[in-house]
Coordinates of C-alpha atoms in Angstrom, one line a residue:
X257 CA 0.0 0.0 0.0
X258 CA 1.9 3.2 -1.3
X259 CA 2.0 6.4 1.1
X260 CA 0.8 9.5 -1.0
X261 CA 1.6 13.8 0.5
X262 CA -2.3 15.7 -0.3
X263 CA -2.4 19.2 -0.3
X264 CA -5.4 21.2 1.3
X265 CA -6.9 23.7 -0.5
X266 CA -5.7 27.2 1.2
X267 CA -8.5 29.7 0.3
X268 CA -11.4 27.3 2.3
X269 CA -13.2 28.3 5.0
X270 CA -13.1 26.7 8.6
X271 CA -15.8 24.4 8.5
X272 CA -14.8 23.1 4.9
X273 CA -11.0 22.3 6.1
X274 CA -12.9 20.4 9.1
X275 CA -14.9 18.5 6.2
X276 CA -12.1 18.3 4.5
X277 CA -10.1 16.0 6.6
X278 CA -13.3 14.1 7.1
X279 CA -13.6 13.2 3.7
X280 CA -9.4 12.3 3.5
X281 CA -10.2 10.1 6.3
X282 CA -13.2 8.3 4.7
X283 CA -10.9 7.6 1.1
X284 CA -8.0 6.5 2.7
X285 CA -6.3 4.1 4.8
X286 CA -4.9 4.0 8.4
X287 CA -4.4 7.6 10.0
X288 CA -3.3 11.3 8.2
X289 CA 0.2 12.5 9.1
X290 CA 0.9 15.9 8.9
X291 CA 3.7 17.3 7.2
X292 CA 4.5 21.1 7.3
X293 CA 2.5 21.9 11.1
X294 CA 0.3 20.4 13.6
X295 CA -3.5 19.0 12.3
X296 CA -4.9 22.2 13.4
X297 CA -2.4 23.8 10.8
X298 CA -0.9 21.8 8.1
X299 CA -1.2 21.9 4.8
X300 CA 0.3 18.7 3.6
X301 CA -0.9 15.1 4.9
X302 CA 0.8 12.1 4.2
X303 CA -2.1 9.2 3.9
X304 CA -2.0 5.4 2.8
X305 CA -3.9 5.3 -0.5
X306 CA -6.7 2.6 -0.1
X307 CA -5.9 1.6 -3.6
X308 CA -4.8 3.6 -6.5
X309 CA -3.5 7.3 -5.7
X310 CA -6.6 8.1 -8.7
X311 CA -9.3 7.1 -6.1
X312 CA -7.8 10.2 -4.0
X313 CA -7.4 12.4 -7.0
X314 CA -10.6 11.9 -8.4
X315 CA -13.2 12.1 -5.4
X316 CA -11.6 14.9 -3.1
X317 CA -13.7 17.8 -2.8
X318 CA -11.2 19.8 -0.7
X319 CA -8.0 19.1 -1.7
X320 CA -5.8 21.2 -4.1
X321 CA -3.4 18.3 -5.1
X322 CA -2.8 14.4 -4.6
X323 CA 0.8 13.5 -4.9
X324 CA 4.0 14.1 -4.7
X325 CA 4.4 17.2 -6.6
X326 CA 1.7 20.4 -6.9
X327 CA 1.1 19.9 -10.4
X328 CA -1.1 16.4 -9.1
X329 CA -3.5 18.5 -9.2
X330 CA -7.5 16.6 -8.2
X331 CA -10.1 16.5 -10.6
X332 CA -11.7 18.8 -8.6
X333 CA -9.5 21.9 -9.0
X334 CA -9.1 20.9 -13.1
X335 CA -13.2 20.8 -12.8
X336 CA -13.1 24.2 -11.1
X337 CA -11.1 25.8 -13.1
X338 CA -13.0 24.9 -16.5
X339 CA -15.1 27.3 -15.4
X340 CA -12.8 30.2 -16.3
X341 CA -12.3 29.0 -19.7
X342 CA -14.6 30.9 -21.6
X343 CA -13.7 34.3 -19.9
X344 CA -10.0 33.5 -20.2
X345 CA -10.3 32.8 -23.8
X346 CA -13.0 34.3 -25.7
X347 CA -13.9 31.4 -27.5
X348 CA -15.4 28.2 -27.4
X349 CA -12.6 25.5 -25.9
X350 CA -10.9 23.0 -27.7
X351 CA -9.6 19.9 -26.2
X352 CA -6.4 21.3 -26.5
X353 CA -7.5 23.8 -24.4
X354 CA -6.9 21.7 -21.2
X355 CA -3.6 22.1 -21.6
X356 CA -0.6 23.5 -18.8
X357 CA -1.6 26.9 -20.4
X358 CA -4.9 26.7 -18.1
X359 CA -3.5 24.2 -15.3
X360 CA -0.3 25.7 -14.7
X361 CA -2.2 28.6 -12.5
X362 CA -5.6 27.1 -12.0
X363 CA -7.4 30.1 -9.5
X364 CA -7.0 30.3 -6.0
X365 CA -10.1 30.4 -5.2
X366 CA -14.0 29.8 -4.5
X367 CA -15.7 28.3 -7.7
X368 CA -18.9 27.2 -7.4
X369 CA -20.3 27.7 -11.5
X370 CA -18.3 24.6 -12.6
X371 CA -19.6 21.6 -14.8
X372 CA -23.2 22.1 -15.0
X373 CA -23.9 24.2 -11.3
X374 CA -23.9 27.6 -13.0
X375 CA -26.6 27.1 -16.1
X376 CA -29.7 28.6 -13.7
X377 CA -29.9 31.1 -11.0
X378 CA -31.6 29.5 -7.8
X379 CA -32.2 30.8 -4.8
X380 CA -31.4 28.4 -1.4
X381 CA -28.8 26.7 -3.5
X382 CA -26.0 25.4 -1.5
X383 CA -22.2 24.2 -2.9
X384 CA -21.5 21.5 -4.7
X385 CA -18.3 20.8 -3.2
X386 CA -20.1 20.5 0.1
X387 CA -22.3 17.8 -1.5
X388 CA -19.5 16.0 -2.7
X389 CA -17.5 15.9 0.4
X390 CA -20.5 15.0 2.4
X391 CA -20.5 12.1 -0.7
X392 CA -17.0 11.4 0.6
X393 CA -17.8 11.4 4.3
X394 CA -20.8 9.0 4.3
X395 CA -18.7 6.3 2.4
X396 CA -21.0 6.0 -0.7
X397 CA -20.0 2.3 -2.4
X398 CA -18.8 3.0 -6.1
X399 CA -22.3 1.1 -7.3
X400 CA -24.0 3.2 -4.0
X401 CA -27.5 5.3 -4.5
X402 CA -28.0 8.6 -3.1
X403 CA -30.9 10.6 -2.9
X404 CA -32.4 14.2 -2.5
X405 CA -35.5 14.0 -1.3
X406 CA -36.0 18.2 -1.9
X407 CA -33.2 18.8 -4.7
X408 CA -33.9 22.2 -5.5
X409 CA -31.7 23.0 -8.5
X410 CA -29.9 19.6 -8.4
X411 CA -26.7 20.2 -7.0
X412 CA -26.8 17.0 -5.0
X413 CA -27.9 15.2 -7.8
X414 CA -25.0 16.9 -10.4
X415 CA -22.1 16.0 -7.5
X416 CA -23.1 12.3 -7.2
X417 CA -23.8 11.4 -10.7
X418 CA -20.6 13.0 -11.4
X419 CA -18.8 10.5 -8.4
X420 CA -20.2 7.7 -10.5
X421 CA -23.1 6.6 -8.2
X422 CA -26.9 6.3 -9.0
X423 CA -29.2 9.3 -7.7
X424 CA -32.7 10.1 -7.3
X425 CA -33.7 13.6 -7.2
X426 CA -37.7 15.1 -5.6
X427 CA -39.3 18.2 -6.2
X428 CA -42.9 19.5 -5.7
X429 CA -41.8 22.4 -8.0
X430 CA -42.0 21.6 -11.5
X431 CA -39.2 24.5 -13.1
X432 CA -36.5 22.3 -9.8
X433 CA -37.5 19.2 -11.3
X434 CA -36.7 20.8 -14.7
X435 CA -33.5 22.3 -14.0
X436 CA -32.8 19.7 -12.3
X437 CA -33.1 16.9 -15.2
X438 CA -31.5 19.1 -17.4
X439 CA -27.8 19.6 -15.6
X440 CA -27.9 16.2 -15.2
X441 CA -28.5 15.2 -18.6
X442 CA -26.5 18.1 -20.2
X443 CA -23.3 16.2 -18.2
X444 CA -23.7 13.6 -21.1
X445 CA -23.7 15.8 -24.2
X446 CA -20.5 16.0 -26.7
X447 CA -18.7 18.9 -26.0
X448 CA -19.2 20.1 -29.9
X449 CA -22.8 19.2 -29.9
X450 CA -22.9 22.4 -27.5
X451 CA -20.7 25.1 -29.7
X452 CA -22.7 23.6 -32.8
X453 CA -25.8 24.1 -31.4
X454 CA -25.1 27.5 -29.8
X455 CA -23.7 29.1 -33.1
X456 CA -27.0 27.6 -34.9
X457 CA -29.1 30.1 -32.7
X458 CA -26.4 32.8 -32.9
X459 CA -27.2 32.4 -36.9
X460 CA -30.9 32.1 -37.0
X461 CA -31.5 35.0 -34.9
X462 CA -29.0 37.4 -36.2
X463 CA -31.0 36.7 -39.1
X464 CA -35.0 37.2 -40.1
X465 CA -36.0 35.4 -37.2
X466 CA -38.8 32.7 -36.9
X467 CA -41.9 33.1 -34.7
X468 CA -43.9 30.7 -33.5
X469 CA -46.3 32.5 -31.6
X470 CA -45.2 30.7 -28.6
X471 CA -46.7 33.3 -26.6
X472 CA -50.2 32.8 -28.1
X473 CA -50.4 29.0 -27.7
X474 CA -50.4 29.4 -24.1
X475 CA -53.8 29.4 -22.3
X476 CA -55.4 32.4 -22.0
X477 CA -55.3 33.2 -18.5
X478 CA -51.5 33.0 -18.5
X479 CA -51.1 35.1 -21.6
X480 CA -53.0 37.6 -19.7
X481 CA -50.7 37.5 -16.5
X482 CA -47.4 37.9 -18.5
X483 CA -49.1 40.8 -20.6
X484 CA -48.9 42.5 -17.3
X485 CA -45.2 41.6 -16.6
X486 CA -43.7 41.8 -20.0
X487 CA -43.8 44.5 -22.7
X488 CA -45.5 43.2 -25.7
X489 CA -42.2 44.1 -27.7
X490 CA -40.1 41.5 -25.0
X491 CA -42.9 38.7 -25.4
X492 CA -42.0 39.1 -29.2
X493 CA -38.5 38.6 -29.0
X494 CA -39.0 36.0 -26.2
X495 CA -41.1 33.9 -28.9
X496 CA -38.4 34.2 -31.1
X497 CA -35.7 33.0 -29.5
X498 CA -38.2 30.4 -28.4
X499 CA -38.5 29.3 -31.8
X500 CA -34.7 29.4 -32.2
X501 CA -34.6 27.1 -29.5
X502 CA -37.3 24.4 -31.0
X503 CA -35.4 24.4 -34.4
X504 CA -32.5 22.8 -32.8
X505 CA -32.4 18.6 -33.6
X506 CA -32.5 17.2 -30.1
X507 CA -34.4 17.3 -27.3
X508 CA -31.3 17.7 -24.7
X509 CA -29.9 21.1 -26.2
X510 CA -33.0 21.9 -26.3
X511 CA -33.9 21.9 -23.4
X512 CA -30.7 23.1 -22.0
X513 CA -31.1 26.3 -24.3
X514 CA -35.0 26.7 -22.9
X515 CA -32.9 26.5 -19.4
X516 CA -30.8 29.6 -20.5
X517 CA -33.9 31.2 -21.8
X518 CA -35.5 30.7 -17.9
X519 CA -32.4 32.4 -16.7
X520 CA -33.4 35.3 -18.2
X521 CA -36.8 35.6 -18.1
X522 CA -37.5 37.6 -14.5
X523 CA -34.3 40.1 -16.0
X524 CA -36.1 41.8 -19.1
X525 CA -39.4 41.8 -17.3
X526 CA -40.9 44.2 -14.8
X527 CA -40.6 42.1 -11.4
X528 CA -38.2 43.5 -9.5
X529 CA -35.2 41.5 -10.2
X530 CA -33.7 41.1 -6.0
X531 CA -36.9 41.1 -4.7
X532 CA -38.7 38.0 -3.5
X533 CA -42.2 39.4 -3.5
X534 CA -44.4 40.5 -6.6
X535 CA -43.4 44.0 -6.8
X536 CA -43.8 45.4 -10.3
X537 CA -40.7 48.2 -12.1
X538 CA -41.3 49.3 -15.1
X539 CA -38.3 49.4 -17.1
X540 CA -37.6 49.6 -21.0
X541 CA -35.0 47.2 -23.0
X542 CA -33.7 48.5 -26.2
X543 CA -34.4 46.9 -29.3
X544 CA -32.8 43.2 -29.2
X545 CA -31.7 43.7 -25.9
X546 CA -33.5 40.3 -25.4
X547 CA -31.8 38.2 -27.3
X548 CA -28.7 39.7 -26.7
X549 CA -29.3 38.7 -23.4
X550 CA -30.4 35.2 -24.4
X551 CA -27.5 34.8 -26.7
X552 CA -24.8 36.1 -23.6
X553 CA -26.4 33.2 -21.4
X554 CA -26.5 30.7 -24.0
X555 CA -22.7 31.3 -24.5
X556 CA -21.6 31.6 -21.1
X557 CA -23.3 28.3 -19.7
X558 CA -22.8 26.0 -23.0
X559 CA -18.9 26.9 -22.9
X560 CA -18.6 26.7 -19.1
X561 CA -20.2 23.2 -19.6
X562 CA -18.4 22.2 -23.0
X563 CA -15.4 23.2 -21.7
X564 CA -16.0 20.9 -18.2
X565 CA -17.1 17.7 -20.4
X566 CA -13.7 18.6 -22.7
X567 CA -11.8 18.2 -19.7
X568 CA -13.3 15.7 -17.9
X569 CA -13.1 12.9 -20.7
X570 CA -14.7 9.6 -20.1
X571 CA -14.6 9.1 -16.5
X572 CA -17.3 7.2 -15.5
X573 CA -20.9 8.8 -14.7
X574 CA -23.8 7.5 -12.4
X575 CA -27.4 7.6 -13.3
X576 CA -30.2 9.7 -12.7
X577 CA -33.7 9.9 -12.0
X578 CA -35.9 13.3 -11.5
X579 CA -39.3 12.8 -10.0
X580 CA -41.8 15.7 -9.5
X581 CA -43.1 14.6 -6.5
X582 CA -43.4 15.3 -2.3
X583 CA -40.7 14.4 -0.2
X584 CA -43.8 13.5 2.2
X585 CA -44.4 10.7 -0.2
X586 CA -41.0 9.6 -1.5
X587 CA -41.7 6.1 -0.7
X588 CA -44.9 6.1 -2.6
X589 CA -42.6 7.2 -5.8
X590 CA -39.3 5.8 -4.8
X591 CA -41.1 2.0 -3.9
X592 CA -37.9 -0.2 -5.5
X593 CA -35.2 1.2 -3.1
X594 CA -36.8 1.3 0.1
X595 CA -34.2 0.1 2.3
X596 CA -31.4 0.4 0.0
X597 CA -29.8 4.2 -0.2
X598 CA -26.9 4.8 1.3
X599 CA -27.2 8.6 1.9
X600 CA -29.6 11.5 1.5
X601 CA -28.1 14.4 1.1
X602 CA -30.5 17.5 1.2
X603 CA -31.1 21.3 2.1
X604 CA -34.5 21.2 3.0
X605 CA -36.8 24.5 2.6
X606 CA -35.9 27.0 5.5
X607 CA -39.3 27.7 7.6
X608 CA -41.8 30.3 6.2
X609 CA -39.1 31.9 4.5
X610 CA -39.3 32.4 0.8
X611 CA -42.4 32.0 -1.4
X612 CA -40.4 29.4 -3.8
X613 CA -43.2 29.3 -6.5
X614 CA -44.1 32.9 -6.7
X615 CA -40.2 33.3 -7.3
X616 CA -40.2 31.1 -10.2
X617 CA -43.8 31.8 -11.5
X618 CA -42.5 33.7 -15.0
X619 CA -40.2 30.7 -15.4
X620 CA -43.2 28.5 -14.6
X621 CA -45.5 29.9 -16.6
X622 CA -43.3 30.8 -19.9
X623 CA -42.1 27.7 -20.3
X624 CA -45.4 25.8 -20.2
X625 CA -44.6 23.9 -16.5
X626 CA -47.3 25.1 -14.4
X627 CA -50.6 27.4 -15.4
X628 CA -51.0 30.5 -12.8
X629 CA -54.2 28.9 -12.2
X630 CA -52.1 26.2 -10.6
X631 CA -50.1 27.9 -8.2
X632 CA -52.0 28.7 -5.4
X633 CA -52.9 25.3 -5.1
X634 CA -49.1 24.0 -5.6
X635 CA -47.8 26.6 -3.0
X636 CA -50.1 25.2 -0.4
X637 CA -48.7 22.1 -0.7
X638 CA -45.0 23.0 -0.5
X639 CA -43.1 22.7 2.7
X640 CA -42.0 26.1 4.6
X641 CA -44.9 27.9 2.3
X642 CA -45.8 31.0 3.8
X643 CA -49.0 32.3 2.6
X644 CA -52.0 30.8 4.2
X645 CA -55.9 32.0 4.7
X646 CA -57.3 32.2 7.7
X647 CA -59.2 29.2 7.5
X648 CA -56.4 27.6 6.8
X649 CA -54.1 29.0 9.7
X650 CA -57.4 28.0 12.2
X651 CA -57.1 24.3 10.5
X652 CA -53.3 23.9 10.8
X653 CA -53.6 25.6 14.8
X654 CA -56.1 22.8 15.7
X655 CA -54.2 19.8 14.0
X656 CA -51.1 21.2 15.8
X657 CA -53.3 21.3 19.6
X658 CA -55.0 18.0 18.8
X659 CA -51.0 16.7 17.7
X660 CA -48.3 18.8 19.7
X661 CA -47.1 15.7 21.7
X662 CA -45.3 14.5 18.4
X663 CA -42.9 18.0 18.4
X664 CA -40.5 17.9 21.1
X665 CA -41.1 20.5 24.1
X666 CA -38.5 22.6 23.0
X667 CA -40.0 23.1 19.4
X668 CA -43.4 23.9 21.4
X669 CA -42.3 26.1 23.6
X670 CA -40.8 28.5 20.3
X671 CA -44.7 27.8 18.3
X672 CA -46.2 28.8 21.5
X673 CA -44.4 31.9 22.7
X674 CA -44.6 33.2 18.8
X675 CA -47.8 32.7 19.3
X676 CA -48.7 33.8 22.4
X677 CA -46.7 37.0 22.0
X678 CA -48.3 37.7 18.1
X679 CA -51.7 38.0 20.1
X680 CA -50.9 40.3 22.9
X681 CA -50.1 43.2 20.6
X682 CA -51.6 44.9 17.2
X683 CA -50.3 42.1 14.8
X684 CA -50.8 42.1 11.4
X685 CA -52.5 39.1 9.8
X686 CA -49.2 37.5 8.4
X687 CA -47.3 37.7 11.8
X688 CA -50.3 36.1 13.2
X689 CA -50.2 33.5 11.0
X690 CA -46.3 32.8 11.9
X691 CA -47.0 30.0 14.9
X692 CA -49.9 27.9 12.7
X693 CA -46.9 28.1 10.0
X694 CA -44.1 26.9 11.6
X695 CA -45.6 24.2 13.2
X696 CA -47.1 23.1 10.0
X697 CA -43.7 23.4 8.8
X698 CA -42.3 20.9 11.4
X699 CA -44.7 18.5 11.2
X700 CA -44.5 18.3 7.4
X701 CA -40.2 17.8 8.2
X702 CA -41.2 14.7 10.5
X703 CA -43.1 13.3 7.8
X704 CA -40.1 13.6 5.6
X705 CA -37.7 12.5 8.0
X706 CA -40.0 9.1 8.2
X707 CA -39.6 8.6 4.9
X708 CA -35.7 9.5 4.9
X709 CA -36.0 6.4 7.8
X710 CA -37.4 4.3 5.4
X711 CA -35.7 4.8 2.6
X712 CA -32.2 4.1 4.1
X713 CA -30.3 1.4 4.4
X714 CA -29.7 0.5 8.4
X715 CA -27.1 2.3 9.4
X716 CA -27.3 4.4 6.1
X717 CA -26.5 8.4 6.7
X718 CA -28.6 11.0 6.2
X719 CA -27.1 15.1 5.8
X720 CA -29.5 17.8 6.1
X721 CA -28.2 21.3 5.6
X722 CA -30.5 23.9 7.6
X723 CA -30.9 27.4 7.8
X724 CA -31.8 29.0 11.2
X725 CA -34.3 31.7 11.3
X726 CA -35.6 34.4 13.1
X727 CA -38.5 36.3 14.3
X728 CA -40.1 38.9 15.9
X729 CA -43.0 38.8 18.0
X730 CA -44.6 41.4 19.9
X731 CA -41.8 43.5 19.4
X732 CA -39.5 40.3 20.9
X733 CA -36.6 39.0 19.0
X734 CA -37.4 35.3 18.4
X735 CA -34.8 32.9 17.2
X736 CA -35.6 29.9 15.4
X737 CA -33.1 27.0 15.5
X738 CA -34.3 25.0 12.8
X739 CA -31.0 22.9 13.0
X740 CA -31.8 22.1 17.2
X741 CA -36.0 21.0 16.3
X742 CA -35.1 18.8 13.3
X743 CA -32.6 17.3 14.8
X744 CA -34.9 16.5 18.3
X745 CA -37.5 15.5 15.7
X746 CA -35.2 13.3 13.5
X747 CA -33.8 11.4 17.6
X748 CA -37.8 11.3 18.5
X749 CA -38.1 8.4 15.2
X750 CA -35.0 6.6 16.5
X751 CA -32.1 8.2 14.9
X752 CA -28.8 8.5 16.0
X753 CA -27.9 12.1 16.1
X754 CA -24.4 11.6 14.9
X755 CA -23.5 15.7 15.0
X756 CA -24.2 19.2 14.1
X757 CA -21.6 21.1 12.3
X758 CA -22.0 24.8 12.5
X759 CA -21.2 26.2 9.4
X760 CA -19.6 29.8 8.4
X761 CA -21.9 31.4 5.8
X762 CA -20.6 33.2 3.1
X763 CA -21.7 36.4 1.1
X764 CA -24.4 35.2 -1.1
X765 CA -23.3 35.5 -4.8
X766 CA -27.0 35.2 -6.3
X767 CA -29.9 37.6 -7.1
X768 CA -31.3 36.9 -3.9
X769 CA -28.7 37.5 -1.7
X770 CA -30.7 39.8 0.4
X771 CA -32.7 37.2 2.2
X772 CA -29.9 35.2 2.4
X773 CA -30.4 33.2 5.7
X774 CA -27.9 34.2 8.9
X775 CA -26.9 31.4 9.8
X776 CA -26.7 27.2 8.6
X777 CA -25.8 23.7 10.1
X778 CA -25.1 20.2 8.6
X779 CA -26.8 17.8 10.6
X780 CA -25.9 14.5 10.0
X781 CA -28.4 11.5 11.0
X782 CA -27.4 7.9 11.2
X783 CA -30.6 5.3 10.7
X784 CA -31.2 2.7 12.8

């Protein structure tokens, strides 16, 4: 068994050097020897590779090199720095490309756009190279499954198709599930097939353009809602580049194209672009500003991704599966591998903090995945929803009187004193609403949590990364440890709370960074 010097990354953050020794000690054998300072402090380890030195090399998350010299560089960083291709050259990249002219200084630092992570703005997404540590960490077998019972924009399900294993992805909103399918499939696609297709709709709509009428072959009601988002002359240019789109020959480009398109369909409209609630600004795009747009996207997130799958080569890929569906209900959907995953891996929704289908409703609607007629009834039935009628919030308040004893006291205790405080004072209707909410929201996580039992193998892990929140009531500063309840909850149905890593959270670098949420945890769940 040969003895092999790793390098930690130097521009990570404290948690993700704590993960990444974790994950070192998961892929390799017998204990990590430090080199160039104490554990606390080195840079260097010296490991026994369990195997071949490539195993290291090819599934470190953290971990700038894997050998004996700095140019060993892990598939990681090469994968990182991909994404810098397209800026740093101005063209589409050649397989010659990958070359010592890139690798020679790959950046020093945070990349999170890499492979197929950066095609679609999302907010709540979390980093890929935590998913694929925590991959690492749980000791996924090469032919292992792991699912994401909520996978948002799919970054769970990119990281562990990419580490060869077979994953199942859940989503009750139908533009996730979409975005989801599509970075997975679009890891499969020949790197050419993606400048081809990309220079096709540079050429037709340079050109006299097409139109479909895409617009017009909507139903009526949601032609009327994006009249009153969109000015008529966007809608026109949104239907052509549309029809660009459908001219393409297959069905993967194009839906990754109608991905780009989502990504810019809330920037030439009127909703405010960083704001999470419906608030209308009326603003005026020059003419072809939109497909200018469209055609910047299209480029930027088909070379980042041609230039990842130019690099990458043929190392081998796991499969995928993308079910629009509730995590409440994963084992009515996910019936064949009850019993048989080896990890979930998921960021579930934080509590009564964003309205996830109004964010996405233009996407939603454009693109033909769900009428506005359909999305009042859709947001009641996501988890963490905020908006609620008062016949509703008097329904969930009873269920949650008649059922408390199934919340642990401490979870109580926070619903009640919300609550208790919400009714003293002049409270508007949604602060009222808050308690009925968020224990709505915690019994919903206990029935996902059941079926996260279920679903594992015994002694399977299971990694949930959780925002906190906070609130206040009656003019009383209320913090909610999401992390602490789920974790009570998740011990209540015979877990084994293996830990709670706090983690540091970094400026948000998407549209929504605003609400970004104060503080997250990765608790990690063993089942019985």
């Amino acid at each position: 068994m040969s003895t092999v010097n790793c390098r930690i990354k130097d521009f990570i953050q404290p948690f993700e050097r704590d993960l990444a020794l974790r994950e070192l000690r998961a892929l390799c054998h017998g204990p990590l020897h430090p080199v160039d300072g104490s554990e606390e402090t080195a840079s260097v380890f010296c490991v026994q590779a369990n195997g071949s030195t490539d195993l290291l090399r090819n599934g470190l998350a953290y971990w700038w090199s894997v050998g004996l010299a700095d140019e060993d560089l892990t598939q990681q960083v090469r994968s990182e720095a991909t994404s810098k291709i397209p800026a740093h050259n101005g063209s589409f990249p050649q397989p010659s490309l990958t070359s010592a002219s890139l690798f020679s200084k790959p950046p020093r630092r945070r990349c999170l756009r890499y492979a197929t992570h950066g095609i679609h703005e999302y907010r709540g997404k979390f980093f890929p190279q935590l998913a694929r540590a925590l991959i690492n960490i749980a000791r996924v077998p090469s032919d292992g499954i792991v699912v994401d019972p909520m996978c948002g924009s799919g970054t769970t399900l990119v990281e562990a198709k990419l580490a060869g294993r077979m994953t199942y992805g859940l989503d009750m909103n139908p533009l996730s599930v979409y975005v989801s399918r599509v970075k997975c499939q679009a890891l499969s696609l020949p790197a050419p097939s993606l400048s081809m297709a990309y220079e096709e709709l540079q050429e037709s709509l340079c050109g006299p353009r097409p139109n479909m009428e895409h617009h017009a072959s909507l139903p009526a009601k949601d032609q009327e809602y994006l009249n009153r988002w969109f000015a008529t002359s966007t809608l026109r240019e949104l239907d052509e580049v549309h029809a660009a789109i459908q001219s393409l020959h297959t069905s993967p480009l194009r839906n990754f194209f109608s991905v780009c398109l989502s990504n810019v369909l809330r920037s030439v409209s009127w909703q405010k672009n960083d704001d999470l609630r419906v608030r209308k600004e009326l603003i005026t795009l020059e003419e072809d500003e939109v497909v200018n747009r469209f055609l910047s996207e299209a480029r930027r997130s088909a070379a980042t991704v041609a230039a990842f799958i130019s690099e990458r080569g043929r190392l081998k890929s796991g499969g995928f599966k993308v079910i629009e569906a509730d995590a409440r209900a994963a084992l009515d959907v996910l019936g064949p591998i009850i019993g048989k995953v080896d990890s979930i891996i998921t960021s579930p929704p934080y509590a009564t903090a964003l309205p996830y289908i109004d964010t996405d409703r233009l996407s939603l609607i454009y693109l033909g995945l769900l009428s506005r007629t359909k999305h009042a009834s859709r947001d009641r039935l996501m988890i963490g929803n905020r908006e609620v009628s008062i016949g509703a919030r008097e329904e969930y308040w009873s269920t949650y009187m008649m059922l408390r004893n199934c919340l642990p006291g401490e979870t109580c205790e926070v619903i009640d004193r919300i609550d208790y405080l919400n009714n003293q004072g002049m409270a508007g209707f949604r602060r009222k609403n808050l308690a009925a909410l968020l224990s709505k929201y915690f019994f919903d996580m206990r029935e996902v949590l059941l079926s996260t039992r279920e679903l594992l193998r015994p002694g399977g892990d299971a990694f949930l990364v959780v925002g906190n929140n906070r609130t206040t009531a009656g003019g009383e500063l209320i913090h909610i440890r999401t992390a602490d309840h789920l974790a009570a909850i998740a011990e209540s149905l015979n877990f084994r709370i293996v830990e709670t890593l706090s983690m540091d959270m970094l400026p948000s670098r998407d549209i929504f960074r605003k609400n970004a949420v104060p503080s997250e945890n990765i608790i990690r769940l063993e089942a019985p």
